Amino acid sequence: MQVQIAANQATNVTTDILVFGLAGRGARSPGWQQLTRILGTNPAPMLKILGWTGKTGDFVSFPAPRAAKCTVIAVGTLAERAGVTDNAVRTLAQRVGAAARTAGLDEAAFFLDHAMGGRGEATEATYQAIGAGLGYGGYVFDNHLGKKNEHKPISSVYAYFSGRRNRDAMADAIQRGVIIAEAQNQARTLVNEPPNILNPESYVQYARDLAAERGLEITVLDEAACAARNMGAFLAVGQGAGYDSALVHLAHKPEGATTRVVLVGKAVTFDSGGLCLKPASGQATMKMDMGGSAAVFGTIAAVAALGLPVEVHAIFAACENMTGSKAYHTGDVITASNGKTIEVLNTDAEGRLTLADALVYGAELKPDFMIDLATLTGACIVALGMNIAGIMGTNRSLVRALKSAGDAADEPMWELPLPPDYRELIKSKIADMKNIGGSYGGAITAGLFLQEFVPEGVPWAHIDIAGPCYVDTPSATRPYGGTGFPVRALVEWIRGL
Ligand code: BES
Ligand code: MN
Ligand code: ZN
């Protein structure tokens, strides 16, 4: 991305899309003043005709007057008065990025009220949000369309910043936002690829390509290697599939790193439900059941691209949950690599089985923090809806830090408890545990199940992204398909370590 930070009048900047981010209107809004000058009249009547009401999140665009040095003017409301947030800036930039890609415009200039002396203060995080939003909004998934999108994403951005010092820091922040968005978009593509293209075998190659591109270490355990490590829970899930299962371990090990983070992602490339088969409607989106691993993949990609000084491991146990003649049965008793036995009472509760062995493997790396991400339970969607992830964990400060990173990144997480007395619900009569709980609290019983595979003393958090991983009912700000949730939050958290 070509980035320019300066403090010109909007009338003097040559660009394709001139963007105003307003925090109010009238005399107290510098952007409103500049817009008035460009239009030569009070903007309100025209904006109102376009459907703008001045509420936070409003966004309209229209052709620029002939004399202007831009083609299109876009106006977004960041706040009705005070209280602009970087999330509002990111959302605005996302819409600009999407509109530009649709229209084939490749330059944008941002004039945010709070960067021009209006209410609030524009910080590095604000400029990072511009980059992150542009990058996210400019994404299209057209790998399988006969007619590809012929336009490129925005390649040049100007942003107003009144300070003289710190201009380089603001430019760097925009670039950082773009890098994070590109990694997040990689995660989105992994989720969007259909299960015949992205399967447990091809997924290994995606990881090898990333390792080569970003200089990551990579270890791949094939089925024999997993068997040698007694990963009976993970291997059981893939038994009924035509593809071989594999455990992938990527590592970013910068010199001098003092903190080690292990990220584990669910990587069921297609979840048919197994013998406890899902109906067609339930299977339709189950290519996204590897979304946890996609987030882990995108996060380590961003961490490596940014060269963050933290040791990060990305681990995923890739398999497909199918119904082949060797498929695991309802009623099977299997043994995980920590020696614990599990009675399988529902083959559709497979994610926790794959994660069990991946968590045991991850804990052997003696992490300072271990986080798993998984499209684990429909129950979590029932509890929190489509946009909010459930988070559980054994370490207060870790959960708190992840939640606040999620808030800052607009990737919200809400904590659910791990009450020890609910452990009763996963008791089995013939094994150490069963893989389902009762009718209620399904997200929690899944979390308690995972906890059985995390040695005490490892600070651990589990994020259930079954809802926010994928958008099936899109809106202007939530485009269709994989979301890459919560790559931004994880990168922010790692940046803060
Ligand atoms: N992958 C699903 C969970 C899921 C459902 C993710 C909908 C995204 C959208 C998981 O493997 C599953 O099937 N869970 C079962 C567990 C049950 C059998 C205990 C569920 O939630 O119904
Ligand atoms: Mn399932
Ligand atoms: Zn699943």
Coordinates of C-alpha atoms and ligand atoms in Angstrom, one line a residue:
M1 CA 0.0 0.0 0.0
Q2 CA 1.2 3.5 -0.9
V3 CA 0.6 5.7 2.2
Q4 CA 0.8 9.4 2.5
I5 CA 0.2 11.3 5.8
A6 CA -0.1 15.1 5.6
A7 CA -2.4 17.9 6.6
N8 CA -3.7 19.4 3.3
Q9 CA -7.2 20.9 2.8
A10 CA -9.5 18.3 1.3
T11 CA -10.1 20.5 -1.7
N12 CA -6.4 20.2 -2.6
V13 CA -6.0 16.4 -2.4
T14 CA -6.2 14.5 -5.7
T15 CA -7.7 11.0 -5.1
D16 CA -10.5 8.7 -6.3
I17 CA -12.6 8.5 -3.1
L18 CA -12.5 11.4 -0.7
V19 CA -13.7 10.1 2.6
F20 CA -15.1 12.2 5.5
G21 CA -15.4 10.5 8.9
L22 CA -17.7 12.8 10.9
A23 CA -18.1 13.2 14.7
G24 CA -21.1 15.4 14.6
R25 CA -22.0 18.1 12.0
G26 CA -21.9 21.8 11.6
A27 CA -19.4 24.2 13.1
R28 CA -17.9 21.6 15.5
S29 CA -17.1 19.2 12.7
P30 CA -14.0 20.1 10.6
G31 CA -15.0 17.5 8.0
W32 CA -18.4 19.0 7.7
Q33 CA -16.8 22.4 7.1
Q34 CA -14.6 21.0 4.4
L35 CA -17.5 19.2 2.8
T36 CA -19.5 22.4 2.8
R37 CA -16.7 24.1 1.0
I38 CA -16.3 21.4 -1.7
L39 CA -20.1 21.3 -2.3
G40 CA -20.5 25.0 -2.1
T41 CA -23.6 24.6 -0.1
N42 CA -24.9 23.0 3.2
P43 CA -24.4 19.2 2.7
A44 CA -27.4 18.3 4.8
P45 CA -30.2 18.2 2.2
M46 CA -28.2 16.1 -0.2
L47 CA -27.0 13.7 2.4
K48 CA -30.5 13.3 3.7
I49 CA -31.8 12.4 0.2
L50 CA -29.1 9.7 0.1
G51 CA -30.5 8.2 3.3
W52 CA -28.0 9.7 5.7
T53 CA -29.4 10.5 9.1
G54 CA -26.3 11.3 11.1
K55 CA -26.5 8.2 13.2
T56 CA -23.2 6.4 14.1
G57 CA -22.4 4.0 11.3
D58 CA -24.3 5.8 8.6
F59 CA -22.5 5.7 5.3
V60 CA -23.3 7.3 1.9
S61 CA -21.4 8.0 -1.2
F62 CA -22.1 10.2 -4.2
P63 CA -20.3 11.6 -7.3
A64 CA -18.1 14.6 -6.6
P65 CA -18.8 18.0 -8.2
R66 CA -17.0 18.6 -11.4
A67 CA -14.5 21.1 -10.0
A68 CA -13.4 18.7 -7.3
K69 CA -10.1 16.7 -7.5
C70 CA -11.8 13.4 -6.7
T71 CA -14.4 11.2 -8.4
V72 CA -16.5 10.1 -5.4
I73 CA -17.2 11.5 -2.0
A74 CA -18.0 9.2 0.8
V75 CA -19.4 10.4 4.2
G76 CA -19.5 8.2 7.3
T77 CA -20.7 9.1 10.7
L78 CA -18.2 7.9 13.3
A79 CA -20.1 9.3 16.3
E80 CA -23.1 11.6 16.7
R81 CA -21.0 13.8 18.9
A82 CA -18.1 12.8 21.1
G83 CA -17.1 9.2 21.5
V84 CA -15.5 8.2 18.2
T85 CA -14.0 4.7 18.3
D86 CA -11.4 3.0 16.2
N87 CA -14.0 0.3 15.5
A88 CA -16.1 3.0 13.8
V89 CA -13.1 4.1 11.8
R90 CA -12.4 0.5 10.7
T91 CA -16.0 -0.1 9.7
L92 CA -15.9 3.1 7.6
A93 CA -12.7 2.1 5.9
Q94 CA -14.1 -1.4 5.3
R95 CA -17.0 0.1 3.5
V96 CA -14.7 2.4 1.5
G97 CA -12.5 -0.6 0.6
A98 CA -15.5 -2.6 -0.5
A99 CA -17.0 0.2 -2.6
A100 CA -13.7 0.9 -4.2
R101 CA -13.2 -2.7 -5.2
T102 CA -16.7 -2.8 -6.7
A103 CA -16.2 0.4 -8.6
G104 CA -12.6 -0.1 -9.7
L105 CA -11.2 2.9 -7.8
D106 CA -7.8 2.5 -6.3
E107 CA -7.0 5.6 -4.3
A108 CA -8.7 6.9 -1.1
A109 CA -8.1 9.9 1.1
F110 CA -9.4 10.0 4.7
F111 CA -10.4 13.1 6.6
L112 CA -11.4 12.1 10.0
D113 CA -12.9 14.8 12.3
H114 CA -10.8 13.8 15.3
A115 CA -7.6 13.9 13.2
M116 CA -8.5 17.5 12.2
G117 CA -9.0 19.0 15.5
G118 CA -12.6 17.8 16.0
R119 CA -13.8 16.0 19.1
G120 CA -11.7 13.0 20.2
E121 CA -8.1 12.1 19.4
A122 CA -6.7 10.1 16.5
T123 CA -4.0 7.7 17.6
E124 CA -1.8 5.1 15.9
A125 CA -4.7 2.6 16.6
T126 CA -7.0 4.9 14.5
Y127 CA -4.6 4.7 11.5
Q128 CA -4.1 1.0 11.9
A129 CA -7.9 0.7 11.8
I130 CA -7.9 2.6 8.4
G131 CA -5.5 0.0 7.0
A132 CA -7.3 -3.0 8.5
G133 CA -10.6 -1.8 7.3
L134 CA -9.5 -1.1 3.7
G135 CA -7.8 -4.4 3.5
Y136 CA -10.7 -6.3 4.9
G137 CA -13.3 -4.5 2.7
G138 CA -11.3 -5.0 -0.4
Y139 CA -11.5 -8.8 -0.2
V140 CA -13.4 -10.8 -2.7
F141 CA -13.6 -14.6 -3.0
D142 CA -13.8 -15.4 -6.7
N143 CA -11.6 -18.5 -6.9
H144 CA -14.4 -20.5 -8.4
L145 CA -16.3 -17.9 -10.5
G146 CA -16.0 -18.0 -14.2
K147 CA -16.1 -14.2 -14.2
K148 CA -13.5 -12.9 -11.8
N149 CA -13.6 -9.5 -10.2
E150 CA -11.6 -7.5 -12.6
H151 CA -10.7 -4.7 -10.1
K152 CA -7.8 -4.6 -7.7
P153 CA -8.1 -3.5 -4.0
I154 CA -7.1 0.0 -3.1
S155 CA -3.4 0.5 -3.5
S156 CA -2.9 4.1 -2.4
V157 CA -4.2 6.0 0.6
Y158 CA -3.8 9.5 1.9
A159 CA -4.8 10.3 5.5
Y160 CA -5.0 13.6 7.2
F161 CA -3.0 14.0 10.4
S162 CA -2.4 17.4 11.9
G163 CA 0.6 16.6 14.0
R164 CA 4.0 17.2 12.4
R165 CA 5.9 14.6 14.4
N166 CA 4.6 11.0 14.4
R167 CA 3.7 11.1 10.8
D168 CA 5.9 8.0 10.1
A169 CA 4.3 6.2 13.0
M170 CA 0.8 6.9 11.6
A171 CA 1.9 5.7 8.1
D172 CA 3.4 2.5 9.7
A173 CA 0.2 2.0 11.6
I174 CA -1.8 2.0 8.3
Q175 CA 0.7 -0.5 6.8
R176 CA 0.4 -2.7 9.9
G177 CA -3.4 -2.7 9.5
V178 CA -3.1 -3.7 5.9
I179 CA -0.7 -6.6 6.8
I180 CA -3.1 -7.8 9.5
A181 CA -6.1 -7.6 7.1
E182 CA -4.2 -9.6 4.4
A183 CA -3.4 -12.3 6.9
Q184 CA -7.0 -12.3 8.0
N185 CA -8.1 -12.5 4.4
Q186 CA -6.0 -15.6 4.0
A187 CA -8.0 -17.1 6.9
R188 CA -11.2 -16.1 5.2
T189 CA -10.1 -17.8 2.0
L190 CA -9.3 -21.1 3.9
V191 CA -12.8 -21.0 5.4
N192 CA -14.4 -20.1 2.0
E193 CA -12.7 -22.9 0.0
P194 CA -15.1 -25.8 -0.4
P195 CA -14.3 -29.1 1.3
N196 CA -13.3 -30.8 -1.9
I197 CA -10.6 -28.2 -2.4
L198 CA -9.5 -27.7 1.2
N199 CA -9.3 -31.2 2.7
P200 CA -7.0 -32.7 5.3
E201 CA -4.4 -33.5 2.7
S202 CA -4.4 -30.3 0.8
Y203 CA -4.5 -28.3 4.0
V204 CA -1.0 -29.6 4.8
Q205 CA 0.2 -28.1 1.5
Y206 CA -1.4 -24.7 2.4
A207 CA 0.6 -24.8 5.6
R208 CA 3.9 -25.8 3.8
D209 CA 3.4 -22.9 1.4
L210 CA 2.9 -20.4 4.3
A211 CA 5.9 -21.8 6.1
A212 CA 8.1 -21.3 3.0
E213 CA 6.6 -17.8 2.4
R214 CA 7.1 -16.6 5.9
G215 CA 10.1 -18.5 7.1
L216 CA 8.2 -20.6 9.7
E217 CA 9.3 -24.0 11.0
I218 CA 6.9 -26.7 10.1
T219 CA 6.3 -30.2 11.4
V220 CA 3.7 -32.5 10.0
L221 CA 2.7 -35.7 11.8
D222 CA 1.1 -38.2 9.5
E223 CA -1.4 -40.8 10.8
A224 CA 1.5 -43.2 11.7
A225 CA 3.2 -40.5 13.7
C226 CA 0.0 -39.5 15.4
A227 CA -0.6 -43.2 16.2
A228 CA 2.9 -43.5 17.6
R229 CA 2.0 -40.7 20.0
N230 CA -1.3 -42.5 20.9
M231 CA -3.5 -39.8 19.5
G232 CA -6.5 -42.2 19.6
A233 CA -9.1 -39.4 20.0
F234 CA -8.0 -37.4 17.0
L235 CA -7.4 -40.4 14.7
A236 CA -10.8 -41.9 15.5
V237 CA -12.6 -38.9 14.0
G238 CA -10.8 -39.2 10.6
Q239 CA -11.3 -43.0 10.4
G240 CA -14.4 -42.8 8.2
A241 CA -12.9 -40.4 5.7
G242 CA -11.2 -41.0 2.4
Y243 CA -8.5 -38.4 3.2
D244 CA -5.6 -39.1 5.6
S245 CA -5.6 -37.1 8.8
A246 CA -2.6 -35.0 9.7
L247 CA -1.4 -32.8 12.6
V248 CA 0.3 -29.6 11.5
H249 CA 2.6 -27.6 13.7
L250 CA 3.9 -24.2 12.5
A251 CA 6.3 -22.2 14.6
H252 CA 7.5 -18.6 14.6
K253 CA 10.7 -18.5 16.7
P254 CA 12.3 -15.0 16.7
E255 CA 15.7 -14.7 18.4
G256 CA 15.4 -13.4 21.9
A257 CA 11.8 -14.1 22.4
T258 CA 10.9 -14.5 26.1
T259 CA 7.2 -15.5 25.8
R260 CA 5.9 -18.7 24.2
V261 CA 2.3 -18.8 22.9
V262 CA 0.6 -22.0 21.6
L263 CA -2.4 -21.5 19.4
V264 CA -4.5 -24.6 18.7
G265 CA -7.3 -24.6 16.1
K266 CA -10.1 -27.0 15.2
A267 CA -9.5 -28.2 11.7
V268 CA -12.4 -30.5 10.7
T269 CA -12.4 -29.6 7.0
F270 CA -15.9 -31.0 6.6
D271 CA -18.2 -32.1 9.4
S272 CA -20.9 -34.4 8.1
G273 CA -21.7 -35.4 11.7
G274 CA -20.3 -38.9 11.1
L275 CA -22.7 -41.7 11.8
C276 CA -24.8 -39.3 13.8
L277 CA -25.3 -37.6 10.5
K278 CA -26.4 -34.0 10.3
P279 CA -29.3 -33.2 8.0
A280 CA -28.5 -31.4 4.7
S281 CA -29.3 -28.0 6.2
G282 CA -26.8 -28.6 9.0
Q283 CA -24.1 -29.8 6.6
A284 CA -24.4 -26.9 4.2
T285 CA -21.9 -24.7 6.0
M286 CA -19.8 -27.3 7.5
K287 CA -16.8 -26.5 5.3
M288 CA -16.3 -23.8 8.0
D289 CA -15.6 -26.3 10.7
M290 CA -11.9 -25.7 10.2
G291 CA -12.4 -22.0 11.0
G292 CA -10.5 -22.2 14.3
S293 CA -7.4 -23.4 12.5
A294 CA -7.9 -20.8 9.8
A295 CA -7.7 -18.1 12.5
V296 CA -4.6 -19.7 14.0
F297 CA -3.1 -19.8 10.5
G298 CA -3.9 -16.2 9.8
T299 CA -2.6 -15.1 13.2
I300 CA 0.8 -16.8 12.7
A301 CA 1.0 -15.4 9.2
A302 CA 0.4 -11.8 10.6
V303 CA 2.8 -12.3 13.5
A304 CA 5.6 -13.5 11.1
A305 CA 4.9 -10.7 8.6
L306 CA 5.1 -8.1 11.3
G307 CA 8.1 -9.8 12.8
L308 CA 6.7 -9.7 16.3
P309 CA 9.2 -10.7 19.0
V310 CA 7.1 -13.5 20.5
E311 CA 7.4 -17.2 20.0
V312 CA 4.2 -18.4 18.5
H313 CA 3.2 -22.0 17.6
A314 CA 0.2 -22.8 15.5
I315 CA -1.1 -26.3 15.8
F316 CA -4.0 -28.0 14.1
A317 CA -5.2 -31.6 13.8
A318 CA -6.8 -31.8 10.3
C319 CA -9.3 -34.4 9.5
E320 CA -12.7 -34.9 8.0
N321 CA -15.7 -36.3 9.9
M322 CA -17.3 -38.8 7.5
T323 CA -19.3 -42.0 7.5
G324 CA -17.0 -44.5 5.7
S325 CA -17.1 -48.1 6.6
K326 CA -14.2 -47.6 9.0
A327 CA -15.9 -44.6 10.7
Y328 CA -15.9 -44.5 14.4
H329 CA -19.1 -45.7 16.0
T330 CA -21.5 -44.3 18.5
G331 CA -20.5 -46.2 21.6
D332 CA -16.8 -46.6 20.8
V333 CA -14.4 -46.1 23.6
I334 CA -11.2 -44.3 22.5
T335 CA -8.0 -43.3 24.3
A336 CA -6.4 -39.9 24.0
S337 CA -2.7 -39.3 24.1
N338 CA -2.7 -38.3 27.8
G339 CA -4.2 -41.8 28.5
K340 CA -7.7 -40.7 29.3
T341 CA -10.5 -42.8 27.8
I342 CA -13.6 -41.4 26.2
E343 CA -17.0 -43.0 25.4
V344 CA -18.2 -41.6 22.1
L345 CA -21.9 -41.1 22.5
N346 CA -22.3 -38.7 19.6
T347 CA -20.0 -38.8 16.5
D348 CA -21.1 -35.2 15.8
A349 CA -19.3 -34.0 18.9
E350 CA -16.0 -34.6 17.1
G351 CA -14.3 -31.3 17.4
R352 CA -13.5 -31.8 21.1
L353 CA -11.9 -35.2 20.2
T354 CA -9.6 -33.7 17.7
L355 CA -8.7 -30.9 20.0
A356 CA -8.0 -33.2 22.9
D357 CA -4.9 -34.7 21.3
A358 CA -3.9 -31.3 19.8
L359 CA -4.0 -29.7 23.3
V360 CA -1.9 -32.5 24.8
Y361 CA 0.6 -32.0 22.1
G362 CA 0.5 -28.2 22.6
A363 CA 1.0 -28.4 26.3
E364 CA 4.2 -30.4 25.8
L365 CA 5.7 -27.3 24.4
K366 CA 5.4 -25.8 27.9
P367 CA 3.6 -22.6 26.7
D368 CA 3.3 -19.5 28.8
F369 CA -0.2 -19.3 27.3
M370 CA -2.2 -21.8 25.3
I371 CA -5.4 -20.7 23.4
D372 CA -7.6 -23.0 21.4
L373 CA -10.1 -21.7 18.8
A374 CA -13.0 -23.9 17.5
T375 CA -16.3 -23.9 15.8
L376 CA -17.2 -26.2 18.6
T377 CA -20.9 -26.0 19.5
G378 CA -24.3 -24.9 18.2
A379 CA -25.0 -24.3 21.9
C380 CA -22.6 -21.4 21.9
I381 CA -24.6 -19.8 19.1
V382 CA -27.8 -20.4 21.0
A383 CA -26.2 -18.6 24.0
L384 CA -24.5 -15.7 22.3
G385 CA -25.8 -15.4 18.8
M386 CA -23.9 -15.1 15.6
N387 CA -21.6 -12.2 16.3
I388 CA -20.1 -13.0 19.7
A389 CA -17.7 -15.8 20.6
G390 CA -17.8 -17.7 23.9
I391 CA -14.6 -17.7 25.9
M392 CA -13.7 -19.9 28.8
G393 CA -10.4 -20.5 30.6
T394 CA -8.4 -21.3 33.6
N395 CA -6.5 -18.1 33.9
R396 CA -8.3 -14.9 34.8
S397 CA -5.8 -12.4 33.4
L398 CA -5.5 -14.3 30.1
V399 CA -9.3 -14.3 29.6
R400 CA -9.5 -10.7 30.5
A401 CA -6.7 -9.7 28.1
L402 CA -8.3 -11.6 25.3
K403 CA -11.7 -10.1 25.9
S404 CA -10.3 -6.6 25.9
A405 CA -8.3 -7.3 22.7
G406 CA -11.6 -8.6 21.2
D407 CA -13.4 -5.4 22.1
A408 CA -10.7 -3.3 20.6
A409 CA -10.7 -5.3 17.4
D410 CA -14.5 -5.5 17.2
E411 CA -14.3 -9.2 17.6
P412 CA -16.3 -9.6 20.8
M413 CA -16.0 -12.5 23.2
W414 CA -18.2 -13.1 26.3
E415 CA -17.0 -15.3 29.1
L416 CA -18.8 -18.5 30.0
P417 CA -17.9 -20.2 33.3
L418 CA -16.3 -23.6 33.7
P419 CA -18.1 -24.8 36.9
P420 CA -16.4 -27.9 38.4
D421 CA -19.7 -29.4 39.4
Y422 CA -20.9 -29.5 35.8
R423 CA -18.1 -32.0 35.2
E424 CA -20.8 -34.6 36.4
L425 CA -22.5 -34.0 33.1
I426 CA -19.7 -35.6 31.1
K427 CA -19.3 -38.6 33.3
S428 CA -19.4 -42.0 31.6
K429 CA -20.4 -45.3 33.1
I430 CA -17.6 -47.2 31.3
A431 CA -14.9 -44.6 30.5
D432 CA -13.2 -41.6 32.1
M433 CA -15.7 -39.3 30.3
K434 CA -18.2 -39.2 27.5
N435 CA -18.0 -36.8 24.6
I436 CA -21.4 -35.1 25.2
G437 CA -23.1 -33.4 28.2
G438 CA -26.8 -33.1 28.8
S439 CA -29.4 -31.1 27.0
Y440 CA -28.3 -27.8 28.4
G441 CA -25.1 -25.7 28.7
G442 CA -23.5 -27.4 25.7
A443 CA -20.8 -24.8 25.2
I444 CA -19.7 -25.2 28.8
T445 CA -19.7 -29.0 28.9
A446 CA -17.6 -28.9 25.7
G447 CA -15.2 -26.5 27.5
L448 CA -15.0 -28.7 30.5
F449 CA -14.2 -31.7 28.2
L450 CA -11.3 -29.8 26.7
Q451 CA -10.0 -28.9 30.2
E452 CA -9.4 -32.6 30.8
F453 CA -6.6 -32.4 28.2
V454 CA -4.9 -29.2 29.5
P455 CA -2.4 -30.0 32.3
E456 CA -2.9 -28.0 35.4
G457 CA -0.6 -25.0 35.5
V458 CA -0.9 -24.2 31.8
P459 CA -2.7 -20.9 31.5
W460 CA -5.3 -21.8 28.9
A461 CA -8.3 -20.2 27.2
H462 CA -10.8 -21.8 24.8
I463 CA -12.7 -19.6 22.3
D464 CA -15.8 -21.1 20.7
I465 CA -16.3 -19.3 17.4
A466 CA -19.2 -21.4 16.0
G467 CA -21.2 -18.2 15.5
P468 CA -18.8 -15.5 14.4
C469 CA -16.6 -17.7 12.1
Y470 CA -19.0 -17.5 9.2
V471 CA -21.6 -15.1 7.8
D472 CA -24.5 -16.8 6.0
T473 CA -26.9 -13.8 6.2
P474 CA -24.7 -10.9 5.0
S475 CA -25.1 -7.1 5.6
A476 CA -23.3 -4.0 4.5
T477 CA -20.7 -4.5 7.3
R478 CA -20.7 -8.3 7.5
P479 CA -19.9 -9.7 4.1
Y480 CA -20.8 -13.2 3.1
G481 CA -18.6 -16.2 4.0
G482 CA -15.6 -16.7 6.3
T483 CA -14.8 -13.7 8.6
G484 CA -11.3 -14.5 9.8
F485 CA -12.6 -14.0 13.4
P486 CA -10.6 -13.3 15.7
V487 CA -7.3 -12.8 13.9
R488 CA -7.2 -9.1 14.7
A489 CA -7.8 -9.6 18.3
L490 CA -5.2 -12.3 18.6
V491 CA -2.6 -10.2 16.8
E492 CA -3.4 -7.3 19.1
W493 CA -3.1 -9.5 22.1
I494 CA 0.3 -10.8 20.9
R495 CA 1.5 -7.3 20.1
G496 CA 0.7 -6.4 23.7
L497 CA 2.7 -9.3 25.3
Ligands
BES1 N1 -19.1 -28.2 14.1 C1 -20.2 -28.4 15.0 C2 -20.7 -27.1 15.7 C3 -21.2 -26.0 14.9 C4 -22.6 -26.0 14.6 C5 -20.4 -25.0 14.4 C6 -23.1 -25.0 13.9 C7 -21.0 -24.0 13.6 C8 -22.3 -24.0 13.3 C9 -19.8 -29.4 16.0 O1 -19.0 -30.4 15.6 C10 -21.1 -30.1 16.4 O2 -21.7 -30.8 15.6 N2 -21.5 -29.9 17.7 C11 -22.7 -30.6 18.1 C12 -22.4 -31.1 19.5 C13 -23.5 -32.0 20.1 C14 -23.6 -33.3 19.2 C15 -23.1 -32.3 21.5 C16 -23.8 -29.5 18.2 O3 -23.5 -28.4 18.6 O4 -24.9 -29.8 17.9
MN2 MN -19.9 -32.0 14.7
ZN3 ZN -17.7 -29.9 14.1

